[in-house]
Tab-separated table of C-alpha atoms and ligand atoms in Angstrom:
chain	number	residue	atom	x	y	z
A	331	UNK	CA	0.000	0.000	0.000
A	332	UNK	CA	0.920	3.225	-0.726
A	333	UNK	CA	1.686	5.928	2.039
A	334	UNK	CA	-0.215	9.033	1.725
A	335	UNK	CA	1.686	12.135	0.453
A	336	UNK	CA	3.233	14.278	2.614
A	337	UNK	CA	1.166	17.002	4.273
A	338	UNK	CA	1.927	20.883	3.786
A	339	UNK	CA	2.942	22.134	7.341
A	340	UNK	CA	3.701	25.505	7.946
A	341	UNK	CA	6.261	26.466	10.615
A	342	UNK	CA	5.114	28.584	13.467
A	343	UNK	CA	7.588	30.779	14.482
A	344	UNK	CA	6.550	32.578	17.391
A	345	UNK	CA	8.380	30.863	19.894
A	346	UNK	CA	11.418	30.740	18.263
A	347	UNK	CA	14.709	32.694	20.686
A	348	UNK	CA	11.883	32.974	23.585
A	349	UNK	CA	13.563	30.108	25.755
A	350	UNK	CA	16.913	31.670	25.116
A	351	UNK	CA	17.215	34.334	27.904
A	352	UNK	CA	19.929	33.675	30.635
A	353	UNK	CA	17.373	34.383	33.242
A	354	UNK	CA	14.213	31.825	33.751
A	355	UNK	CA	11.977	34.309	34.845
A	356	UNK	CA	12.302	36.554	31.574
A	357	UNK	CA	11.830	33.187	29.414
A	358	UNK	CA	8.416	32.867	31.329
A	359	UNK	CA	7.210	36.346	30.066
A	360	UNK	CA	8.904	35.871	26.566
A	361	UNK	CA	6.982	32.237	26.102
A	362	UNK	CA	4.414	34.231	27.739
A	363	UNK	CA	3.562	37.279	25.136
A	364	UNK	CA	4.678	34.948	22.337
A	365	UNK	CA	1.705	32.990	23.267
A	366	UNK	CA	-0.832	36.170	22.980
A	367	UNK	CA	0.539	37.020	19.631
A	368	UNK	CA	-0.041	32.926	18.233
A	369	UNK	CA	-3.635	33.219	20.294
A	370	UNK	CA	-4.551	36.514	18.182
A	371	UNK	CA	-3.773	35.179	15.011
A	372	UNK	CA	-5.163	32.105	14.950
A	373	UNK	CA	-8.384	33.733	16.262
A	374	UNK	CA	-8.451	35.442	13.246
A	375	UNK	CA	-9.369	32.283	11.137
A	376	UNK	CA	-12.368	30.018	11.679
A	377	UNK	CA	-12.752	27.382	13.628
A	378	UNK	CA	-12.226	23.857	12.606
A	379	UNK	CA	-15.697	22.397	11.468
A	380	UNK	CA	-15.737	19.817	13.647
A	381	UNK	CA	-14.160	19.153	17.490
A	382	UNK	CA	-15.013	16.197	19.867
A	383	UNK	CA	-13.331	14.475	23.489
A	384	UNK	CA	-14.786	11.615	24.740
A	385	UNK	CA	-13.669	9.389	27.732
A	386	UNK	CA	-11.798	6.153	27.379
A	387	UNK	CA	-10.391	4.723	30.397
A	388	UNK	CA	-9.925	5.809	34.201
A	389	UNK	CA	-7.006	5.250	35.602
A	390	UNK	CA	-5.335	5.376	39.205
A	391	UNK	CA	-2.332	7.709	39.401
A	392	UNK	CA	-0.115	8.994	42.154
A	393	UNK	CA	-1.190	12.048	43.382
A	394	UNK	CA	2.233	12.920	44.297
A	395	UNK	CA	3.215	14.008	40.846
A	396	UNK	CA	-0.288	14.492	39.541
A	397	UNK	CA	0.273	17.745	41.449
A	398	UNK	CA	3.977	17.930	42.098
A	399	UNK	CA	4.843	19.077	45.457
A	400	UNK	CA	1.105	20.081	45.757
A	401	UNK	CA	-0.442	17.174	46.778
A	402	UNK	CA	-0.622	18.426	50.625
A	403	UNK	CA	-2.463	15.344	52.753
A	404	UNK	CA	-4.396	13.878	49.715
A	405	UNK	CA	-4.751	9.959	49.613
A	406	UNK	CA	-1.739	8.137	47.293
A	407	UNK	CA	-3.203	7.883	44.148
A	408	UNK	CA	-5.614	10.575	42.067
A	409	UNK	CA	-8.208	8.731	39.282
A	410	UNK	CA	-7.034	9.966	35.765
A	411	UNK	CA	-9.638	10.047	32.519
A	412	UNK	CA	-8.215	9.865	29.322
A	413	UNK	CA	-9.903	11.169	26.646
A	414	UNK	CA	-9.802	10.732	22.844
A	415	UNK	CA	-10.207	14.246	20.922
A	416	UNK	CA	-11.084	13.702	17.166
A	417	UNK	CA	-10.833	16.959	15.260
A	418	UNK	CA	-11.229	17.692	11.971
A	419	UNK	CA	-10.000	20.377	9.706
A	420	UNK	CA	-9.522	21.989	7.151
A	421	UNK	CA	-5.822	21.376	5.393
A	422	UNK	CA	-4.337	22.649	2.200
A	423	UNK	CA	-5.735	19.791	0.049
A	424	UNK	CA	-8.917	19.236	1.995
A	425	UNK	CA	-10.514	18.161	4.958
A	426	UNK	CA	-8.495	15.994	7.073
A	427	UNK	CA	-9.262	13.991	10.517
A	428	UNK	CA	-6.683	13.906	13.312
A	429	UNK	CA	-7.154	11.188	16.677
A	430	UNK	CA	-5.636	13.789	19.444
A	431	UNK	CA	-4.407	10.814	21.851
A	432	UNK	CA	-5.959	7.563	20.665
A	433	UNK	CA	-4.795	5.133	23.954
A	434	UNK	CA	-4.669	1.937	22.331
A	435	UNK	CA	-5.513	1.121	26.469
A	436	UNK	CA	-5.970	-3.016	26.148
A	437	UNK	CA	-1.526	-2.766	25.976
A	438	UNK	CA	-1.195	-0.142	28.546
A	439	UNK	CA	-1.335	-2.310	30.852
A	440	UNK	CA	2.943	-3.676	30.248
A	441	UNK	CA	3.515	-0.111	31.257
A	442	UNK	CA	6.062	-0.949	33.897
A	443	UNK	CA	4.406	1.711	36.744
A	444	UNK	CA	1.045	-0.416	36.000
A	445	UNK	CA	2.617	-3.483	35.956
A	446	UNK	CA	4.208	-3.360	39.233
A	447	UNK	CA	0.484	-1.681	40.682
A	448	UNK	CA	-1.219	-4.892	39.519
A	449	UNK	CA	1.859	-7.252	40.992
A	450	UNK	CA	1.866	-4.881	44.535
A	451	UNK	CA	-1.444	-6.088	44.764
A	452	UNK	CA	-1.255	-9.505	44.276
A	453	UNK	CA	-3.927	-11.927	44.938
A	454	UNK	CA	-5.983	-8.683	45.066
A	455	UNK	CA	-5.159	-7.933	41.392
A	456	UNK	CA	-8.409	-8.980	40.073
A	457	UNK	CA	-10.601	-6.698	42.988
A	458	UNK	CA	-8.024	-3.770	42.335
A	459	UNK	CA	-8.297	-3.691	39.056
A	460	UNK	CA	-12.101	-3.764	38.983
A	461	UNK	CA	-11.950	-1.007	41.880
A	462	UNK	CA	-9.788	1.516	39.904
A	463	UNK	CA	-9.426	0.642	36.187
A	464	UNK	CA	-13.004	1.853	35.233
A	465	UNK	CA	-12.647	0.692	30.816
A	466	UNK	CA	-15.496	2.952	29.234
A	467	UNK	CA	-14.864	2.407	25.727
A	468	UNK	CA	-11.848	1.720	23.188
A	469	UNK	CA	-10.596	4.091	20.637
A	470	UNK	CA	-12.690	1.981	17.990
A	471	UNK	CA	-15.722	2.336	19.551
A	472	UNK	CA	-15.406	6.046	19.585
A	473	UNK	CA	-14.979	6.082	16.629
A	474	UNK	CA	-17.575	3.644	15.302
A	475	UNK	CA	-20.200	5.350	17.751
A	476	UNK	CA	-19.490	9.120	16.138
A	477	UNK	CA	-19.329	7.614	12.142
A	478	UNK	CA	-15.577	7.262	11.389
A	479	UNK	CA	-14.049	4.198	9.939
A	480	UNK	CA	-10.592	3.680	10.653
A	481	UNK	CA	-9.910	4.382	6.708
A	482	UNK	CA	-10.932	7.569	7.419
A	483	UNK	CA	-8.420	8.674	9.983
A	484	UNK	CA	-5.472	11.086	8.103
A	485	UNK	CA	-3.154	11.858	11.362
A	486	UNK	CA	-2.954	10.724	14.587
A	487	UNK	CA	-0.866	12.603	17.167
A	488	UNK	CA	-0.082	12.488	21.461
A	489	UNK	CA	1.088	15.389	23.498
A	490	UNK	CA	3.589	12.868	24.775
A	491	UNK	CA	4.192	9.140	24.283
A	492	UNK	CA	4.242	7.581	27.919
A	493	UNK	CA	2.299	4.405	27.885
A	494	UNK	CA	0.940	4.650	24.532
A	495	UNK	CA	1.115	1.427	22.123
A	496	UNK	CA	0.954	2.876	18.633
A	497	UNK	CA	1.828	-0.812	16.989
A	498	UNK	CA	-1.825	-1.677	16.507
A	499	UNK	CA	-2.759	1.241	14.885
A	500	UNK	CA	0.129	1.872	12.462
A	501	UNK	CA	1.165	-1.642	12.170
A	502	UNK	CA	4.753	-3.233	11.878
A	503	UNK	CA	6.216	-6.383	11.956
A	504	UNK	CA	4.258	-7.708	9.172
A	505	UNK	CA	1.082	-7.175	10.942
A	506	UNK	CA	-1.203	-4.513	8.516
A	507	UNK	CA	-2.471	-1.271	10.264
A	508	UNK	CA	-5.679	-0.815	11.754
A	509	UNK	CA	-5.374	2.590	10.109
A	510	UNK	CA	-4.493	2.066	7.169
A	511	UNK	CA	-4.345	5.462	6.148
A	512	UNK	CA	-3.010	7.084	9.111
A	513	UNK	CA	0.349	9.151	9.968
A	514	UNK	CA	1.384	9.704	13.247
A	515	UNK	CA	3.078	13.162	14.161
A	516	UNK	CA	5.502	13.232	16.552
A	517	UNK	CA	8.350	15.660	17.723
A	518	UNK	CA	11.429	14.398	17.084
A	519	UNK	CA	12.557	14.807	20.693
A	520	UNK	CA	9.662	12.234	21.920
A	521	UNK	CA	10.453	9.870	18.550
A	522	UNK	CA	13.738	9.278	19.936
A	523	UNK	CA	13.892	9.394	23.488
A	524	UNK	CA	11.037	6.654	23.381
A	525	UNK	CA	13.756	4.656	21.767
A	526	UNK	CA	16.507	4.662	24.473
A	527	UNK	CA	15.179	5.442	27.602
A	528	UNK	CA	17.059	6.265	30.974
A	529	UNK	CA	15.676	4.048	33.696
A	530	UNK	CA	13.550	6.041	35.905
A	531	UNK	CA	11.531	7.156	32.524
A	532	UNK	CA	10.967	3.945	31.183
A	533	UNK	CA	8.923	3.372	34.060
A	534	UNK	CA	5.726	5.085	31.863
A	535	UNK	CA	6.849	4.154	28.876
A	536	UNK	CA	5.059	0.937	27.286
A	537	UNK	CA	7.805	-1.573	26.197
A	538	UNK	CA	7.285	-2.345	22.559
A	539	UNK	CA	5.181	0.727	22.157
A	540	UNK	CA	6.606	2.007	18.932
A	541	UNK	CA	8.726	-0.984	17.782
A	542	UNK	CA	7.990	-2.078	13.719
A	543	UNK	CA	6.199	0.704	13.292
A	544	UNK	CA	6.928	1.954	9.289
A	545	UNK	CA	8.795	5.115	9.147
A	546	UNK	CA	6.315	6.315	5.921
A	547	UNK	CA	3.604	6.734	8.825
A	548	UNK	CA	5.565	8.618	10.906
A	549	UNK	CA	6.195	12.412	10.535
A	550	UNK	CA	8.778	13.615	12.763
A	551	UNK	CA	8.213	17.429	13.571
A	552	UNK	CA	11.280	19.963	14.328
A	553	UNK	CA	9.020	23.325	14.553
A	554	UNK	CA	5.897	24.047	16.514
A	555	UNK	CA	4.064	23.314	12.831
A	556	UNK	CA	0.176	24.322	11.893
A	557	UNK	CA	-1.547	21.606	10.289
A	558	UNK	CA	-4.359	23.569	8.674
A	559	UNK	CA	-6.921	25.762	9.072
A	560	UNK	CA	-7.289	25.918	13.164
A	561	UNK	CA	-4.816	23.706	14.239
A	562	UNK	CA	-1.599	23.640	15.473
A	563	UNK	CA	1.174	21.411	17.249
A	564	UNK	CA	3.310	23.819	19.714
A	565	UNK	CA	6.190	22.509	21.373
A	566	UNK	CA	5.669	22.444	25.123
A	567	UNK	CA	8.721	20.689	26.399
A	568	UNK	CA	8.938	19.686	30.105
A	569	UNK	CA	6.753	16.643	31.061
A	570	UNK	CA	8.904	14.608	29.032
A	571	UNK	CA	11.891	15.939	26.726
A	572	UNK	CA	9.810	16.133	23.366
A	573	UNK	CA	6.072	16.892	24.594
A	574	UNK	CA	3.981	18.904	22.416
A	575	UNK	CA	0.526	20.921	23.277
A	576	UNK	CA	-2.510	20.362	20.298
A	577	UNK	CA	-4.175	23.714	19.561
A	578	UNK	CA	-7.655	23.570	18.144
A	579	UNK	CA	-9.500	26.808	17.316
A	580	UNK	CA	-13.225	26.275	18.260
A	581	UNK	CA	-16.525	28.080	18.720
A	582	UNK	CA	-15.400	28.604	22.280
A	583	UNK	CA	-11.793	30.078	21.487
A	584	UNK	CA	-8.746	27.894	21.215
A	585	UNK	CA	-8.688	24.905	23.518
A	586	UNK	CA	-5.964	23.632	24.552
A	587	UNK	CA	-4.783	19.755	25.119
A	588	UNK	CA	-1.488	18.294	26.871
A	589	UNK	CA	-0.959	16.303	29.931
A	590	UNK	CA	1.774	18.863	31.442
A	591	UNK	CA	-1.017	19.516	34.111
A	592	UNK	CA	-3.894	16.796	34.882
A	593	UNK	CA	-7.126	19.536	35.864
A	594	UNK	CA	-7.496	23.101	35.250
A	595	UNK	CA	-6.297	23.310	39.076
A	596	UNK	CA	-2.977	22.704	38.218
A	597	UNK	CA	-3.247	26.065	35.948
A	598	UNK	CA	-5.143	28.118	38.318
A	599	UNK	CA	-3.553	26.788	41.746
A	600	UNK	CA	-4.659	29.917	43.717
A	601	UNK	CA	-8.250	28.968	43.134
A	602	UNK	CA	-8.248	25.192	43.999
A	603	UNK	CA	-9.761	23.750	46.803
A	604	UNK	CA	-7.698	20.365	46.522
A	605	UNK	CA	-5.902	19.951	49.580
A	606	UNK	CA	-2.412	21.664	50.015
A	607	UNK	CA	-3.021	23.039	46.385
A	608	UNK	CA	-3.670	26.509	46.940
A	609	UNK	CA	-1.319	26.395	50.126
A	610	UNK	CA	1.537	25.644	48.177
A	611	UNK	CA	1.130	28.362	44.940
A	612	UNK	CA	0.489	30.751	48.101
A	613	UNK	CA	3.557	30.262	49.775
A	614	UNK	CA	5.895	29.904	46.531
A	615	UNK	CA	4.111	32.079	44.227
A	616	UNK	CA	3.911	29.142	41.644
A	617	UNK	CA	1.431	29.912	38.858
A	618	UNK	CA	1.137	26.506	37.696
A	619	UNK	CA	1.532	23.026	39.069
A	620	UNK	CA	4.023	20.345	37.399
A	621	UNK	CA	2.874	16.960	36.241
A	622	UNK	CA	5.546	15.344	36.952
A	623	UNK	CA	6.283	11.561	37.181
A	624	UNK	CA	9.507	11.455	34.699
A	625	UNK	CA	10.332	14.980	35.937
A	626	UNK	CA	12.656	15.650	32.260
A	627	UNK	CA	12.562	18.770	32.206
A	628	UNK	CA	10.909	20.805	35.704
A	629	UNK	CA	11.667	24.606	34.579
A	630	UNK	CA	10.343	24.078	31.071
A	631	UNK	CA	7.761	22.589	31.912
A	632	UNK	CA	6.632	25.557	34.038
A	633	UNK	CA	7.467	27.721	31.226
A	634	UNK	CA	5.188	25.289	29.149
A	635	UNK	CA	2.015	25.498	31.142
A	636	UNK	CA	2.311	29.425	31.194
A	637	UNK	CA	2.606	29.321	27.444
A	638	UNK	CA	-0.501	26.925	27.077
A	639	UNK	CA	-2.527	29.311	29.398
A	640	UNK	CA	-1.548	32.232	27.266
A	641	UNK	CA	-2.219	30.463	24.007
A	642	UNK	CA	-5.763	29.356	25.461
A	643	UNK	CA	-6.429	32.548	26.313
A	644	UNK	CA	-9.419	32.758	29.115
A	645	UNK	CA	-12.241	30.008	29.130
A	646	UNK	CA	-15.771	32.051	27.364
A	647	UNK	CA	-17.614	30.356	29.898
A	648	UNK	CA	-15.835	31.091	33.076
A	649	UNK	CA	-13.394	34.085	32.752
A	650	UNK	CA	-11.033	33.012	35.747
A	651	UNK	CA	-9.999	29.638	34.305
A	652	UNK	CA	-8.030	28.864	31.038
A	653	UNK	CA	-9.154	27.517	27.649
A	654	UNK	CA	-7.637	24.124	28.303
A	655	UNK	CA	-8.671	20.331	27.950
A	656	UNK	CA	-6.152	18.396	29.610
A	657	UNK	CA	-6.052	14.977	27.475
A	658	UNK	CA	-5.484	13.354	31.123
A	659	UNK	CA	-8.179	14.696	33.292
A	660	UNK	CA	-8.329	14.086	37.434
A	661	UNK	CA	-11.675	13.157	37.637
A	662	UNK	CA	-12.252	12.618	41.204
A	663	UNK	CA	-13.032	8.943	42.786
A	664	UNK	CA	-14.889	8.188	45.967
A	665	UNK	CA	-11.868	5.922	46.940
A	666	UNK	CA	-9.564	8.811	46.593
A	667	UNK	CA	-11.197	11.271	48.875
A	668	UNK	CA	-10.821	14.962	48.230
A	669	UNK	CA	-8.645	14.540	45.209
A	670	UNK	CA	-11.540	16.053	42.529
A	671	UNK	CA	-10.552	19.048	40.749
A	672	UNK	CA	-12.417	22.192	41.941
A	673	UNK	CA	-12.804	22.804	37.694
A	674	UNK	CA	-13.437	20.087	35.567
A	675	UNK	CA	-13.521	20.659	31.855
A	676	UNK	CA	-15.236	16.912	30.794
A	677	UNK	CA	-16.323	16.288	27.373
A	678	UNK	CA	-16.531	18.654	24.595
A	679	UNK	CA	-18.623	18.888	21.126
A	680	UNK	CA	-18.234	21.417	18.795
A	681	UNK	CA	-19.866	21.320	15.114
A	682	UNK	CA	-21.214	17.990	13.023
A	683	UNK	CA	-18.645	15.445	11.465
A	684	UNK	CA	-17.967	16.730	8.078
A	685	UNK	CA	-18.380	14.117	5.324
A	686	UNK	CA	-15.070	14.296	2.516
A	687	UNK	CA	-14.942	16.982	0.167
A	688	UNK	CA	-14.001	14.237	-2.491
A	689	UNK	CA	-13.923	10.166	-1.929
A	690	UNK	CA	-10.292	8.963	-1.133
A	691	UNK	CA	-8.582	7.440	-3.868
A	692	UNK	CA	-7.816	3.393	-4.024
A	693	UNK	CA	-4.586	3.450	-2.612
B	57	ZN	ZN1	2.932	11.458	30.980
């Protein structure tokens, strides 16, 4: 089969020199008013015709570096959703569908962190997992409930690659893809530190997770990059070394996606009532709180979540919070008391799924 042609990206530029200053502080306002100037530009366009999340999976997380030095008196572990975001746009040569973190989440599981949860518990596996893995749908039945077919998938992309198991879906080793049409994009950074990985991060990585996979469905991005019409891929280094945030310009404003924070808490920690949250961006006049379980890179990734917040620009429906839509949301769990956010962003709809503009050629 064929791969499909490369796509026409167009470098964003931005952010280009705005990490460079000797002095962290004056990177955080360069990042900062580099992120208002993308935000008013892209609001300038339309929005894409067509922007969905919907949940996937729950699952446990420690709350420790959910909210990184944070996490005042709450219970270990925090209950994470993650969401699939399909979005659709409009590109140079016509409307294309991206999967904004498709968890293949049947092979999470060999994730080392989860596989040692499941063996700490022991004879208790089976009741643990049934306690705090709640499975709410795959990525296929997503897909089949909203009208796609897996031909009809052009990109698939993840702010970051820990646990993910792309082998299914872009095939390798002799086994065809389940989308057969698909290209995943990837910063280079996160392409090749998933490759060789130092031994406190491959604790989230999944082993195998990329292995086989063909190199003509794999676009390896250098530049924060827009795709099309409404979207864009910035480079938010920090949670791991080549993390990336997913722009999407919508009726509400431009939303947001990454996993550098896991609620809109983390971004506005003055105004959470989690435990110790507030407490802690009091006394240290943090304006964000770190994700952090492989803990790559901590002062970029502070830088990141200001830039996200000043790329989202304020939420339309509730002015004090930012236009963000974490793609690993703390959802709050009664067996994890007081951990749920005080701001919960949930599922999103925007538009109707747009049909193609012309039937895809036999490849
Ligand atoms: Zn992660």
């Amino acid at each position: 089969m064929r791969p499909p042609a490369d796509p026409p990206l167009i470098r964003i530029t931005d952010f280009d020199g705005a990490r460079d200053a000797a002095r962290p502080l004056d990177r955080v306002e360069n990042v900062r008013a580099a992120g208002v100037a993308l935000r008013t530009r892209m609001l300038r366009g339309r929005p894409v015709p067509y922007y969905r999340s919907m949940e996937l999976v729950r699952v446990p997380y420690p709350a420790k570096f959910g909210y990184l030095n944070g996490f005042g008196t709450l219970p270990p572990f925090i209950h994470l959703c993650n969401r699939l975001f399909v979005v659709q746009f409009h590109g140079s040569d016509g409307l294309k569908t991206l999967l904004v973190s498709p968890s293949d989440w049947e092979f999470q599981r060999a994730t080392p962190f989860f596989k040692r949860l499941d063996e700490s518990m022991g004879a208790f596996s089976k009741l643990g997992e049934a306690l705090v893995f709640r499975k709410v749908a795959t990525v296929l039945e997503r897909l089949a409930e909203i009208g796609l077919a897996p031909e009809d998938i052009d990109y698939i992309t993840y702010d970051h690659l820990h646990t993910q198991n792309l082998t299914r879906w872009l095939g390798g080793h002799g086994k065809p893809a389940v989308f057969p049409n698909a290209r995943l994009l990837v910063m280079r950074e996160e392409w090749m530190s998933a490759q060789a990985l130092i031994p406190w991060h491959n604790q989230w990585y999944c082993p195998g997770g990329i292995d086989g996979v063909p190199m003509d469905r794999v676009i390896l991005l250098d530049h924060d990059t827009l795709l099309g019409e409404g979207v864009a891929l910035v480079r938010t280094k920090g949670h791991t070394e080549g993390n990336h945030s997913i722009v999407a310009h919508t009726p509400d404003g431009l939303k947001v996606t990454s996993e550098n924070g896991v609620s809109l808490d983390a971004y506005v920690p003055q105004l959470s009532r989690i435990p110790g949250v507030a407490d802690y961006a009091r006394a240290t006049g943090a304006e964000v709180i770190l994700n952090g379980n492989t803990l790559e890179y901590g002062v970029d990734q502070y830088i990141s979540m200001v830039q996200e917040k000043a790329i989202a620009g304020p939420d339309p429906r509730d002015e004090r919070l930012p236009n963000l839509a974490p793609s690993s949301e703390s959802a709050g769990y009664w067996l994890f008391p007081r951990t749920a956010p005080s701001f919960t962003v949930g599922d999103l709809c925007y538009g109707s799924l747009a049909r193609r503009e012309t039937p895809r050629a036999a490849a």
